[in-house]
PDB file of C-alpha atoms in Angstrom:
ATOM      1  CA  MET A 243      -9.231  43.585 -25.928  1.00 48.00           C
ATOM      2  CA  LYS A 244      -9.532  40.247 -28.017  1.00 47.00           C
ATOM      3  CA  LYS A 245      -8.346  37.140 -26.601  1.00 51.00           C
ATOM      4  CA  VAL A 246      -6.268  35.042 -28.810  1.00 44.00           C
ATOM      5  CA  ILE A 247      -6.713  31.375 -29.168  1.00 45.00           C
ATOM      6  CA  SER A 248      -4.244  29.351 -31.166  1.00 43.00           C
ATOM      7  CA  VAL A 249      -5.753  26.910 -33.733  1.00 39.00           C
ATOM      8  CA  ALA A 250      -3.997  23.850 -34.646  1.00 40.00           C
ATOM      9  CA  LEU A 251      -4.579  20.737 -36.507  1.00 31.00           C
ATOM     10  CA  PRO A 252      -7.888  21.371 -35.855  1.00 34.00           C
ATOM     11  CA  ILE A 253      -7.656  23.107 -32.762  1.00 35.00           C
ATOM     12  CA  ILE A 254      -5.558  24.067 -29.527  1.00 35.00           C
ATOM     13  CA  LEU A 255      -5.913  26.183 -26.574  1.00 35.00           C
ATOM     14  CA  SER A 256      -3.614  27.368 -25.112  1.00 32.00           C
ATOM     15  CA  SER A 257      -4.374   3.956  -0.504  1.00 36.00           C
ATOM     16  CA  CYS A 258      -5.969   6.504   1.761  1.00 40.00           C
ATOM     17  CA  VAL A 259      -9.456   5.429   3.156  1.00 39.00           C
ATOM     18  CA  PRO A 260     -11.624   8.644   2.177  1.00 44.00           C
ATOM     19  CA  ASN A 261     -14.593  10.316   3.863  1.00 50.00           C
ATOM     20  CA  VAL A 262     -17.673   9.856   2.053  1.00 46.00           C
ATOM     21  CA  GLN A 263     -19.767  12.848   1.534  1.00 53.00           C
ATOM     22  CA  ASN A 264     -23.544  13.389   0.605  1.00 52.00           C
ATOM     23  CA  LEU A 265     -23.889  14.699  -2.930  1.00 54.00           C
ATOM     24  CA  PRO A 266     -24.315  18.645  -3.055  1.00 57.00           C
ATOM     25  CA  ALA A 267     -27.813  20.242  -3.496  1.00 64.00           C
ATOM     26  CA  LYS A 268     -28.523  20.309  -7.388  1.00 66.00           C
ATOM     27  CA  ILE A 269     -30.164  22.387  -9.923  1.00 65.00           C
ATOM     28  CA  GLU A 270     -30.372  19.915 -12.923  1.00 64.00           C
ATOM     29  CA  SER A 271     -31.802  22.254 -15.652  1.00 67.00           C
ATOM     30  CA  ALA A 272     -29.335  24.041 -18.018  1.00 70.00           C
ATOM     31  CA  SER A 273     -30.144  27.488 -19.646  1.00 75.00           C
ATOM     32  CA  ILE A 274     -27.621  26.636 -22.244  1.00 89.00           C
ATOM     33  CA  ASN A 275     -27.914  23.861 -24.935  1.00 89.00           C
ATOM     34  CA  LEU A 276     -24.652  23.026 -26.236  1.00 88.00           C
ATOM     35  CA  GLU A 277     -26.029  21.715 -29.644  1.00 85.00           C
ATOM     36  CA  GLN A 278     -28.129  25.084 -30.153  1.00 89.00           C
ATOM     37  CA  LEU A 279     -25.006  27.387 -29.873  1.00 92.00           C
ATOM     38  CA  SER A 280     -23.952  28.942 -33.016  1.00 93.00           C
ATOM     39  CA  VAL A 281     -19.912  29.809 -33.789  1.00 95.00           C
ATOM     40  CA  ASN A 282     -19.589  33.066 -32.585  1.00 94.00           C
ATOM     41  CA  THR A 283     -15.864  34.447 -32.511  1.00 94.00           C
ATOM     42  CA  VAL A 284     -16.593  38.152 -31.108  1.00 94.00           C
ATOM     43  CA  GLY A 285     -14.122  39.169 -28.450  1.00 92.00           C
ATOM     44  CA  TYR A 286     -11.944  36.228 -29.406  1.00 91.00           C
ATOM     45  CA  GLU A 287      -9.085  36.059 -32.419  1.00 89.00           C
ATOM     46  CA  LEU A 288      -8.598  32.695 -33.496  1.00 89.00           C
ATOM     47  CA  GLU A 289      -5.157  31.849 -35.053  1.00 88.00           C
ATOM     48  CA  LYS A 290      -3.920  28.935 -36.865  1.00 90.00           C
ATOM     49  CA  PHE A 291      -1.167  26.959 -35.192  1.00 93.00           C
ATOM     50  CA  PRO A 292       1.601  26.989 -37.422  1.00 95.00           C
ATOM     51  CA  HIS A 293       3.142  23.464 -36.633  1.00 96.00           C
ATOM     52  CA  GLU A 294       1.792  19.647 -36.845  1.00 94.00           C
ATOM     53  CA  ALA A 295       0.952  18.819 -33.394  1.00 94.00           C
ATOM     54  CA  PHE A 296      -0.321  15.941 -31.421  1.00 92.00           C
ATOM     55  CA  THR A 297      -0.364  16.914 -27.744  1.00 94.00           C
ATOM     56  CA  PHE A 298       0.290  19.971 -26.069  1.00 95.00           C
ATOM     57  CA  PHE A 299       1.025  21.756 -22.891  1.00 96.00           C
ATOM     58  CA  ALA A 300       1.116  25.591 -21.846  1.00 94.00           C
ATOM     59  CA  LYS A 301       3.136  27.016 -19.219  1.00 92.00           C
ATOM     60  CA  GLU A 302       3.007  30.810 -18.648  1.00 89.00           C
ATOM     61  CA  ASN A 303       3.798  32.161 -22.006  1.00 93.00           C
ATOM     62  CA  GLU A 304       5.273  29.091 -23.609  1.00 96.00           C
ATOM     63  CA  ILE A 305       3.715  26.132 -25.412  1.00 97.00           C
ATOM     64  CA  TYR A 306       5.222  22.896 -25.563  1.00 97.00           C
ATOM     65  CA  PHE A 307       3.847  20.238 -28.154  1.00 97.00           C
ATOM     66  CA  ALA A 308       4.722  16.865 -29.455  1.00 95.00           C
ATOM     67  CA  GLN A 309       4.243  15.629 -32.773  1.00 94.00           C
ATOM     68  CA  ASP A 310       3.042  12.205 -33.814  1.00 91.00           C
ATOM     69  CA  ASN A 311       6.471  10.777 -33.937  1.00 91.00           C
ATOM     70  CA  GLY A 312       7.390  11.858 -30.591  1.00 92.00           C
ATOM     71  CA  GLU A 313       9.415  14.897 -31.318  1.00 94.00           C
ATOM     72  CA  ILE A 314       8.730  17.469 -28.849  1.00 95.00           C
ATOM     73  CA  TYR A 315       9.004  21.282 -29.476  1.00 96.00           C
ATOM     74  CA  LYS A 316       8.613  24.777 -27.587  1.00 97.00           C
ATOM     75  CA  VAL A 317       7.210  28.073 -29.072  1.00 98.00           C
ATOM     76  CA  ASN A 318       6.578  31.436 -27.268  1.00 96.00           C
ATOM     77  CA  GLU A 319       3.133  32.606 -27.890  1.00 93.00           C
ATOM     78  CA  SER A 320       4.476  35.816 -29.015  1.00 93.00           C
ATOM     79  CA  ASN A 321       6.151  34.188 -31.760  1.00 94.00           C
ATOM     80  CA  LEU A 322       4.460  30.724 -32.651  1.00 95.00           C
ATOM     81  CA  SER A 323       6.400  30.284 -35.737  1.00 95.00           C
ATOM     82  CA  GLU A 324       9.746  29.859 -34.068  1.00 96.00           C
ATOM     83  CA  LYS A 325      10.000  26.392 -32.587  1.00 96.00           C
ATOM     84  CA  GLU A 326      12.760  24.945 -30.439  1.00 96.00           C
ATOM     85  CA  PHE A 327      13.442  21.508 -30.505  1.00 95.00           C
ATOM     86  CA  LEU A 328      13.558  19.654 -27.124  1.00 94.00           C
ATOM     87  CA  GLY A 329      14.206  16.223 -27.864  1.00 91.00           C
ATOM     88  CA  LYS A 330      12.340  12.922 -28.803  1.00 91.00           C
ATOM     89  CA  THR A 331      10.419  10.180 -26.742  1.00 87.00           C
ATOM     90  CA  ALA A 332      11.257   6.537 -27.200  1.00 72.00           C
ATOM     91  CA  GLN A 333       9.242   6.171 -30.532  1.00 74.00           C
ATOM     92  CA  PHE A 334       5.868   7.056 -29.035  1.00 85.00           C
ATOM     93  CA  SER A 335       3.069   9.778 -29.629  1.00 89.00           C
ATOM     94  CA  PRO A 336       2.755  11.135 -25.982  1.00 92.00           C
ATOM     95  CA  ARG A 337      -1.042  11.245 -24.622  1.00 91.00           C
ATOM     96  CA  LEU A 338       0.131  13.143 -21.872  1.00 95.00           C
ATOM     97  CA  LEU A 339       2.717  16.136 -22.090  1.00 96.00           C
ATOM     98  CA  PHE A 340       3.650  17.729 -18.996  1.00 97.00           C
ATOM     99  CA  VAL A 341       6.490  20.107 -17.885  1.00 97.00           C
ATOM    100  CA  SER A 342       7.403  20.778 -14.139  1.00 97.00           C
ATOM    101  CA  SER A 343       8.228  23.820 -12.496  1.00 97.00           C
ATOM    102  CA  GLN A 344      11.659  22.466 -12.769  1.00 96.00           C
ATOM    103  CA  ASN A 345      11.491  22.286 -16.488  1.00 95.00           C
ATOM    104  CA  THR A 346      11.506  18.558 -16.185  1.00 97.00           C
ATOM    105  CA  ILE A 347       9.471  17.096 -19.174  1.00 96.00           C
ATOM    106  CA  PHE A 348       7.311  14.290 -18.744  1.00 97.00           C
ATOM    107  CA  ALA A 349       5.473  12.146 -21.313  1.00 95.00           C
ATOM    108  CA  SER A 350       3.063   9.120 -21.532  1.00 94.00           C
ATOM    109  CA  PRO A 351       1.633   7.278 -24.535  1.00 92.00           C
ATOM    110  CA  ASN A 352      -1.766   6.107 -24.390  1.00 87.00           C
ATOM    111  CA  LEU A 353      -1.809   2.961 -22.321  1.00 82.00           C
ATOM    112  CA  GLY A 354       1.707   3.104 -21.552  1.00 88.00           C
ATOM    113  CA  ASN A 355       4.286   3.796 -18.913  1.00 93.00           C
ATOM    114  CA  LEU A 356       5.423   7.473 -17.586  1.00 95.00           C
ATOM    115  CA  TYR A 357       8.562   8.606 -18.837  1.00 95.00           C
ATOM    116  CA  VAL A 358      10.783  11.725 -17.995  1.00 96.00           C
ATOM    117  CA  SER A 359      13.333  13.865 -19.504  1.00 95.00           C
ATOM    118  CA  LYS A 360      15.657  16.153 -17.377  1.00 94.00           C
ATOM    119  CA  GLU A 361      18.444  16.196 -19.997  1.00 91.00           C
ATOM    120  CA  ARG A 362      17.597  17.244 -23.741  1.00 87.00           C
ATOM    121  CA  GLY A 363      16.934  13.952 -25.731  1.00 83.00           C
ATOM    122  CA  ILE A 364      17.575  11.621 -22.722  1.00 90.00           C
ATOM    123  CA  TRP A 365      14.509   9.694 -21.286  1.00 92.00           C
ATOM    124  CA  LYS A 366      13.881   7.024 -18.547  1.00 93.00           C
ATOM    125  CA  GLU A 367      10.775   5.359 -17.091  1.00 94.00           C
ATOM    126  CA  SER A 368       9.296   7.426 -14.139  1.00 96.00           C
ATOM    127  CA  LEU A 369       6.681   5.326 -13.283  1.00 95.00           C
ATOM    128  CA  ASN A 370       5.523   1.782 -14.263  1.00 93.00           C
ATOM    129  CA  ALA A 371       1.813   3.061 -15.134  1.00 93.00           C
ATOM    130  CA  PRO A 372       0.005   4.851 -17.775  1.00 92.00           C
ATOM    131  CA  ILE A 373      -0.918   8.172 -17.133  1.00 95.00           C
ATOM    132  CA  TRP A 374      -3.487  10.583 -18.717  1.00 93.00           C
ATOM    133  CA  ARG A 375      -3.547  13.767 -16.596  1.00 95.00           C
ATOM    134  CA  MET A 376      -0.997  15.489 -14.216  1.00 97.00           C
ATOM    135  CA  THR A 377      -0.696  18.378 -11.888  1.00 98.00           C
ATOM    136  CA  GLU A 378       1.494  20.232  -9.495  1.00 98.00           C
ATOM    137  CA  ASP A 379       0.856  21.936  -6.398  1.00 98.00           C
ATOM    138  CA  ASP A 380       2.202  25.050  -4.716  1.00 97.00           C
ATOM    139  CA  LEU A 381       5.166  23.219  -2.773  1.00 97.00           C
ATOM    140  CA  GLY A 382       6.445  21.561  -6.033  1.00 97.00           C
ATOM    141  CA  ASN A 383       4.628  18.045  -5.245  1.00 98.00           C
ATOM    142  CA  LEU A 384       3.624  16.318  -8.494  1.00 98.00           C
ATOM    143  CA  TYR A 385       0.509  14.070  -8.997  1.00 98.00           C
ATOM    144  CA  VAL A 386      -0.523  11.769 -11.727  1.00 97.00           C
ATOM    145  CA  GLY A 387      -3.342   9.564 -12.103  1.00 95.00           C
ATOM    146  CA  VAL A 388      -3.193   6.020 -13.509  1.00 94.00           C
ATOM    147  CA  TYR A 389      -5.609   5.838 -16.629  1.00 92.00           C
ATOM    148  CA  ALA A 390      -5.914   2.273 -18.000  1.00 85.00           C
ATOM    149  CA  LYS A 391      -8.934  -0.300 -18.704  1.00 80.00           C
ATOM    150  CA  ASP A 392      -7.432  -3.598 -17.915  1.00 80.00           C
ATOM    151  CA  PRO A 393      -7.292  -6.155 -14.969  1.00 76.00           C
ATOM    152  CA  PHE A 394      -3.926  -5.082 -13.741  1.00 80.00           C
ATOM    153  CA  HIS A 395      -4.699  -1.420 -12.456  1.00 84.00           C
ATOM    154  CA  ARG A 396      -6.847   0.468  -9.988  1.00 89.00           C
ATOM    155  CA  ALA A 397      -7.934   4.205 -10.002  1.00 92.00           C
ATOM    156  CA  THR A 398      -4.576   5.601  -8.120  1.00 95.00           C
ATOM    157  CA  LEU A 399      -2.897   8.682  -7.547  1.00 97.00           C
ATOM    158  CA  PHE A 400       0.474   8.983  -7.076  1.00 97.00           C
ATOM    159  CA  GLU A 401       2.426  11.925  -5.615  1.00 98.00           C
ATOM    160  CA  SER A 402       6.567  12.823  -6.097  1.00 98.00           C
ATOM    161  CA  SER A 403       8.162  15.167  -4.131  1.00 98.00           C
ATOM    162  CA  ASP A 404      11.500  14.938  -6.064  1.00 98.00           C
ATOM    163  CA  ASP A 405      10.311  15.847  -9.490  1.00 97.00           C
ATOM    164  CA  GLY A 406       9.471  12.585 -10.570  1.00 97.00           C
ATOM    165  CA  GLU A 407      12.249  10.293  -9.449  1.00 96.00           C
ATOM    166  CA  THR A 408      10.325   8.442  -6.768  1.00 97.00           C
ATOM    167  CA  TRP A 409       6.312   8.241  -6.292  1.00 98.00           C
ATOM    168  CA  ASN A 410       4.350   7.331  -3.639  1.00 97.00           C
ATOM    169  CA  MET A 411       0.513   6.319  -3.617  1.00 97.00           C
ATOM    170  CA  VAL A 412      -1.634   8.641  -1.883  1.00 97.00           C
ATOM    171  CA  PHE A 413      -5.018   7.725  -3.229  1.00 95.00           C
ATOM    172  CA  ASN A 414      -6.448   4.093  -4.361  1.00 92.00           C
ATOM    173  CA  ASP A 415      -9.766   3.222  -5.036  1.00 90.00           C
ATOM    174  CA  PHE A 416     -10.113  -0.759  -5.766  1.00 86.00           C
ATOM    175  CA  LEU A 417     -13.666  -0.505  -7.246  1.00 87.00           C
ATOM    176  CA  ASN A 418     -12.798   1.763 -10.167  1.00 88.00           C
ATOM    177  CA  ASP A 419      -9.821   1.278 -12.757  1.00 89.00           C
ATOM    178  CA  HIS A 420      -8.603   4.585 -13.639  1.00 91.00           C
ATOM    179  CA  ILE A 421      -8.527   8.284 -12.952  1.00 94.00           C
ATOM    180  CA  HIS A 422      -9.735  10.676 -15.249  1.00 95.00           C
ATOM    181  CA  THR A 423      -8.118  13.759 -14.024  1.00 96.00           C
ATOM    182  CA  THR A 424      -6.273  15.538 -11.134  1.00 97.00           C
ATOM    183  CA  ARG A 425      -6.073  19.324 -10.964  1.00 97.00           C
ATOM    184  CA  PHE A 426      -4.603  21.565  -8.160  1.00 98.00           C
ATOM    185  CA  ASP A 427      -6.717  24.583  -7.517  1.00 97.00           C
ATOM    186  CA  GLU A 428      -4.389  27.110  -6.514  1.00 95.00           C
ATOM    187  CA  SER A 429      -6.792  29.538  -4.767  1.00 95.00           C
ATOM    188  CA  GLU A 430      -7.460  27.091  -1.939  1.00 96.00           C
ATOM    189  CA  ASN A 431      -4.806  24.752  -2.125  1.00 97.00           C
ATOM    190  CA  LYS A 432      -6.879  21.631  -2.645  1.00 97.00           C
ATOM    191  CA  ILE A 433      -6.436  18.803  -5.053  1.00 98.00           C
ATOM    192  CA  TYR A 434      -9.050  17.422  -7.076  1.00 97.00           C
ATOM    193  CA  ILE A 435      -9.448  13.862  -8.769  1.00 96.00           C
ATOM    194  CA  SER A 436     -12.327  12.222 -10.320  1.00 94.00           C
ATOM    195  CA  PHE A 437     -12.213   8.359 -11.042  1.00 93.00           C
ATOM    196  CA  GLY A 438     -14.439   5.833 -13.048  1.00 86.00           C
ATOM    197  CA  ASP A 439     -15.950   3.988 -14.573  1.00 82.00           C
ATOM    198  CA  SER A 440     -17.867   1.538 -12.216  1.00 79.00           C
ATOM    199  CA  GLY A 441     -21.370   2.291 -10.554  1.00 76.00           C
ATOM    200  CA  SER A 442     -19.328   3.592  -7.699  1.00 80.00           C
ATOM    201  CA  ARG A 443     -17.492   6.288  -9.883  1.00 88.00           C
ATOM    202  CA  GLY A 444     -16.879   9.819  -8.262  1.00 90.00           C
ATOM    203  CA  GLN A 445     -14.968  12.724  -7.600  1.00 93.00           C
ATOM    204  CA  ALA A 446     -12.351  13.193  -4.349  1.00 94.00           C
ATOM    205  CA  ILE A 447     -11.067  16.369  -2.928  1.00 96.00           C
ATOM    206  CA  SER A 448      -8.016  16.822  -0.483  1.00 97.00           C
ATOM    207  CA  ASP A 449      -7.125  19.849   1.374  1.00 96.00           C
ATOM    208  CA  ASP A 450      -4.062  18.457   2.810  1.00 97.00           C
ATOM    209  CA  TYR A 451      -1.767  17.451   0.014  1.00 96.00           C
ATOM    210  CA  GLY A 452      -3.350  13.969  -0.155  1.00 96.00           C
ATOM    211  CA  ALA A 453      -3.214  12.828   3.109  1.00 96.00           C
ATOM    212  CA  ASN A 454      -7.183  12.480   3.496  1.00 96.00           C
ATOM    213  CA  TRP A 455      -9.802  12.598   0.945  1.00 95.00           C
ATOM    214  CA  ASN A 456     -13.382  13.585   0.712  1.00 93.00           C
ATOM    215  CA  TYR A 457     -15.284  12.364  -2.068  1.00 84.00           C
ATOM    216  CA  PHE A 458     -18.825  11.926  -3.973  1.00 84.00           C
ATOM    217  CA  ARG A 459     -19.906   8.980  -5.404  1.00 78.00           C
ATOM    218  CA  GLY A 460     -22.838   8.007  -7.979  1.00 74.00           C
ATOM    219  CA  ALA A 461     -23.534   6.762 -11.288  1.00 70.00           C
ATOM    220  CA  ASP A 462     -23.661  10.055 -13.069  1.00 75.00           C
ATOM    221  CA  GLN A 463     -20.293  11.307 -11.172  1.00 82.00           C
ATOM    222  CA  GLY A 464     -16.680  10.450 -12.144  1.00 79.00           C
ATOM    223  CA  HIS A 465     -16.234  13.449 -14.444  1.00 91.00           C
ATOM    224  CA  THR A 466     -13.611  13.983 -17.254  1.00 92.00           C
ATOM    225  CA  ASP A 467     -11.832  17.161 -15.977  1.00 96.00           C
ATOM    226  CA  VAL A 468     -12.174  20.107 -13.670  1.00 97.00           C
ATOM    227  CA  ALA A 469     -11.486  23.851 -13.748  1.00 97.00           C
ATOM    228  CA  PHE A 470     -11.358  26.568 -11.167  1.00 97.00           C
ATOM    229  CA  THR A 471     -12.417  30.154 -10.472  1.00 97.00           C
ATOM    230  CA  LYS A 472     -12.226  32.017  -7.180  1.00 96.00           C
ATOM    231  CA  ASP A 473     -15.973  31.297  -6.379  1.00 97.00           C
ATOM    232  CA  TYR A 474     -16.562  28.043  -8.569  1.00 97.00           C
ATOM    233  CA  VAL A 475     -15.636  24.784  -9.267  1.00 97.00           C
ATOM    234  CA  PHE A 476     -16.378  23.429 -12.984  1.00 97.00           C
ATOM    235  CA  TRP A 477     -16.953  19.676 -13.812  1.00 96.00           C
ATOM    236  CA  GLY A 478     -17.363  18.120 -17.247  1.00 94.00           C
ATOM    237  CA  SER A 479     -19.703  15.421 -17.751  1.00 92.00           C
ATOM    238  CA  ASP A 480     -18.216  11.892 -18.942  1.00 91.00           C
ATOM    239  CA  ASP A 481     -22.158  10.574 -19.829  1.00 88.00           C
ATOM    240  CA  LYS A 482     -22.472  11.883 -23.365  1.00 88.00           C
ATOM    241  CA  SER A 483     -24.823  14.538 -22.221  1.00 89.00           C
ATOM    242  CA  GLY A 484     -22.782  17.603 -23.052  1.00 91.00           C
ATOM    243  CA  ARG A 485     -23.225  19.009 -19.468  1.00 93.00           C
ATOM    244  CA  ILE A 486     -21.056  21.443 -17.319  1.00 95.00           C
ATOM    245  CA  PHE A 487     -21.624  21.656 -13.815  1.00 95.00           C
ATOM    246  CA  ARG A 488     -20.938  24.533 -11.726  1.00 96.00           C
ATOM    247  CA  VAL A 489     -20.497  24.020  -7.806  1.00 95.00           C
ATOM    248  CA  ASP A 490     -20.500  27.058  -5.644  1.00 96.00           C
ATOM    249  CA  LYS A 491     -17.238  26.780  -3.147  1.00 95.00           C
ATOM    250  CA  ILE A 492     -19.052  28.259  -0.235  1.00 95.00           C
ATOM    251  CA  SER A 493     -22.783  26.858  -0.416  1.00 93.00           C
ATOM    252  CA  GLY A 494     -21.686  23.655  -2.441  1.00 91.00           C
ATOM    253  CA  LEU A 495     -24.785  24.287  -4.716  1.00 93.00           C
ATOM    254  CA  GLU A 496     -24.288  22.427  -8.072  1.00 92.00           C
ATOM    255  CA  GLU A 497     -25.890  23.819 -11.145  1.00 94.00           C
ATOM    256  CA  THR A 498     -25.830  22.208 -14.679  1.00 93.00           C
ATOM    257  CA  VAL A 499     -24.797  25.388 -16.773  1.00 95.00           C
ATOM    258  CA  VAL A 500     -24.424  23.932 -20.276  1.00 95.00           C
ATOM    259  CA  GLY A 501     -26.359  20.656 -21.447  1.00 92.00           C
ATOM    260  CA  GLY A 502     -27.828  19.075 -24.581  1.00 84.00           C
ATOM    261  CA  GLY A 503     -26.429  16.786 -26.970  1.00 79.00           C
ATOM    262  CA  LYS A 504     -24.674  13.395 -26.640  1.00 84.00           C
ATOM    263  CA  GLN A 505     -21.058  14.751 -26.250  1.00 89.00           C
ATOM    264  CA  PHE A 506     -18.184  14.147 -23.757  1.00 92.00           C
ATOM    265  CA  ILE A 507     -16.947  17.505 -22.112  1.00 94.00           C
ATOM    266  CA  TRP A 508     -13.249  16.398 -22.843  1.00 93.00           C
ATOM    267  CA  PHE A 509     -11.403  19.182 -21.142  1.00 95.00           C
ATOM    268  CA  LEU A 510     -11.799  22.298 -18.823  1.00 96.00           C
ATOM    269  CA  VAL A 511      -9.226  24.906 -18.104  1.00 95.00           C
ATOM    270  CA  SER A 512      -9.444  28.487 -16.604  1.00 95.00           C
ATOM    271  CA  ASP A 513      -6.967  31.263 -17.354  1.00 93.00           C
ATOM    272  CA  LYS A 514      -5.775  33.873 -14.652  1.00 91.00           C
ATOM    273  CA  LYS A 515      -8.697  35.946 -16.069  1.00 93.00           C
ATOM    274  CA  GLU A 516     -11.010  33.319 -14.791  1.00 95.00           C
ATOM    275  CA  THR A 517     -12.256  32.582 -18.327  1.00 96.00           C
ATOM    276  CA  ILE A 518     -13.246  29.109 -18.540  1.00 97.00           C
ATOM    277  CA  TYR A 519     -12.415  27.231 -21.657  1.00 97.00           C
ATOM    278  CA  ALA A 520     -14.187  23.587 -22.770  1.00 96.00           C
ATOM    279  CA  GLY A 521     -13.472  21.276 -25.421  1.00 95.00           C
ATOM    280  CA  THR A 522     -16.083  18.554 -26.400  1.00 93.00           C
ATOM    281  CA  MET A 523     -15.558  15.114 -27.850  1.00 91.00           C
ATOM    282  CA  THR A 524     -18.237  13.512 -30.110  1.00 87.00           C
ATOM    283  CA  SER A 525     -19.681  10.313 -28.672  1.00 80.00           C
ATOM    284  CA  GLN A 526     -20.658   8.858 -32.005  1.00 71.00           C
ATOM    285  CA  LYS A 527     -18.895   8.354 -35.040  1.00 61.00           C
ATOM    286  CA  GLN A 528     -22.218   9.085 -37.120  1.00 60.00           C
ATOM    287  CA  GLY A 529     -25.108  11.170 -36.607  1.00 65.00           C
ATOM    288  CA  GLY A 530     -23.609  14.938 -37.417  1.00 73.00           C
ATOM    289  CA  GLU A 531     -22.041  15.829 -33.820  1.00 79.00           C
ATOM    290  CA  LYS A 532     -19.462  18.495 -34.018  1.00 86.00           C
ATOM    291  CA  ALA A 533     -16.917  18.699 -31.590  1.00 90.00           C
ATOM    292  CA  ALA A 534     -16.448  22.339 -30.240  1.00 93.00           C
ATOM    293  CA  ILE A 535     -14.825  24.710 -28.107  1.00 95.00           C
ATOM    294  CA  ILE A 536     -16.852  26.888 -25.807  1.00 96.00           C
ATOM    295  CA  VAL A 537     -15.801  29.907 -23.754  1.00 97.00           C
ATOM    296  CA  SER A 538     -17.060  31.465 -20.593  1.00 96.00           C
ATOM    297  CA  SER A 539     -15.798  35.070 -19.384  1.00 95.00           C
ATOM    298  CA  ASN A 540     -18.486  35.622 -16.595  1.00 96.00           C
ATOM    299  CA  GLN A 541     -18.289  32.514 -14.129  1.00 95.00           C
ATOM    300  CA  GLY A 542     -20.226  30.070 -16.493  1.00 95.00           C
ATOM    301  CA  ASN A 543     -23.348  32.324 -16.735  1.00 95.00           C
ATOM    302  CA  ASN A 544     -23.019  32.567 -20.320  1.00 94.00           C
ATOM    303  CA  TRP A 545     -21.075  30.437 -22.856  1.00 95.00           C
ATOM    304  CA  GLN A 546     -20.052  31.120 -26.475  1.00 96.00           C
ATOM    305  CA  LYS A 547     -19.001  28.684 -29.110  1.00 96.00           C
ATOM    306  CA  VAL A 548     -15.782  29.929 -30.638  1.00 96.00           C
ATOM    307  CA  SER A 549     -15.028  27.079 -33.007  1.00 94.00           C
ATOM    308  CA  GLU A 550     -16.589  23.684 -34.022  1.00 91.00           C
ATOM    309  CA  LEU A 551     -15.001  20.830 -36.254  1.00 86.00           C
ATOM    310  CA  LEU A 552     -16.642  18.853 -39.292  1.00 78.00           C
ATOM    311  CA  PRO A 553     -19.492  16.422 -38.305  1.00 71.00           C
ATOM    312  CA  SER A 554     -17.932  13.093 -37.253  1.00 57.00           C
TER     313      SER A 554
END
């Protein structure tokens, strides 16, 4: 059976003191070079998304999207053409769009505060901080990571147990200024975050809902995003190297499974079949780089480039 990937303008897929850990053993060489992969859609069906879209959020078989004017819609993946209007933000284009298990909508513009809507078209400020990524654990607790590059914010993770009514700080690192990502691994009930961008950038992991953290620091740490399978953790690099790292959950061995080029791995996501999707962002405005989506259906052993954009 082919796997369907929706294509949209241009592509869419669907303060605690931490315990410092030694960096895991590594295998640096990558057998797959990102720049040498050619587009190959065998086994996948790319479908153009029929609506103008700026930001997306996927939940089960529903796709939420925001347009550049702040209007938010919902479609079912079985019928992408029929959209349901959910309201409009307060005149901003959301960089973050998230829908909780209670169907509460959260949105945050680039470097703007976090807003929440529990009634259609009615928005209020939820947190006085700019947010890039957000996640929810198995108990319904929400986690948001502050993303800013200014003298006023630090790398901080907030948690809410009441669907965004109130927030409590569960992680803070004064050596870094923002959180790149926060994700919940359902297979192990662990929260993962990454933070940057100082020389002490890194990742942190909590297995007790943010009460305690173990983390890894290093100049080549602080990755952009993380995704999970039952056996592995996948990290996307933030150093213009096009690398994807795979960490064995049992042994801790880290392997570079994709490398090459000068791109950022901008997002990572896995589906219920443990297929890993990675999206890249070019690091230069000139030089012929092509942002791409690559996919692995066998735990990161092989990768397939299913789409790429025109050179930047």
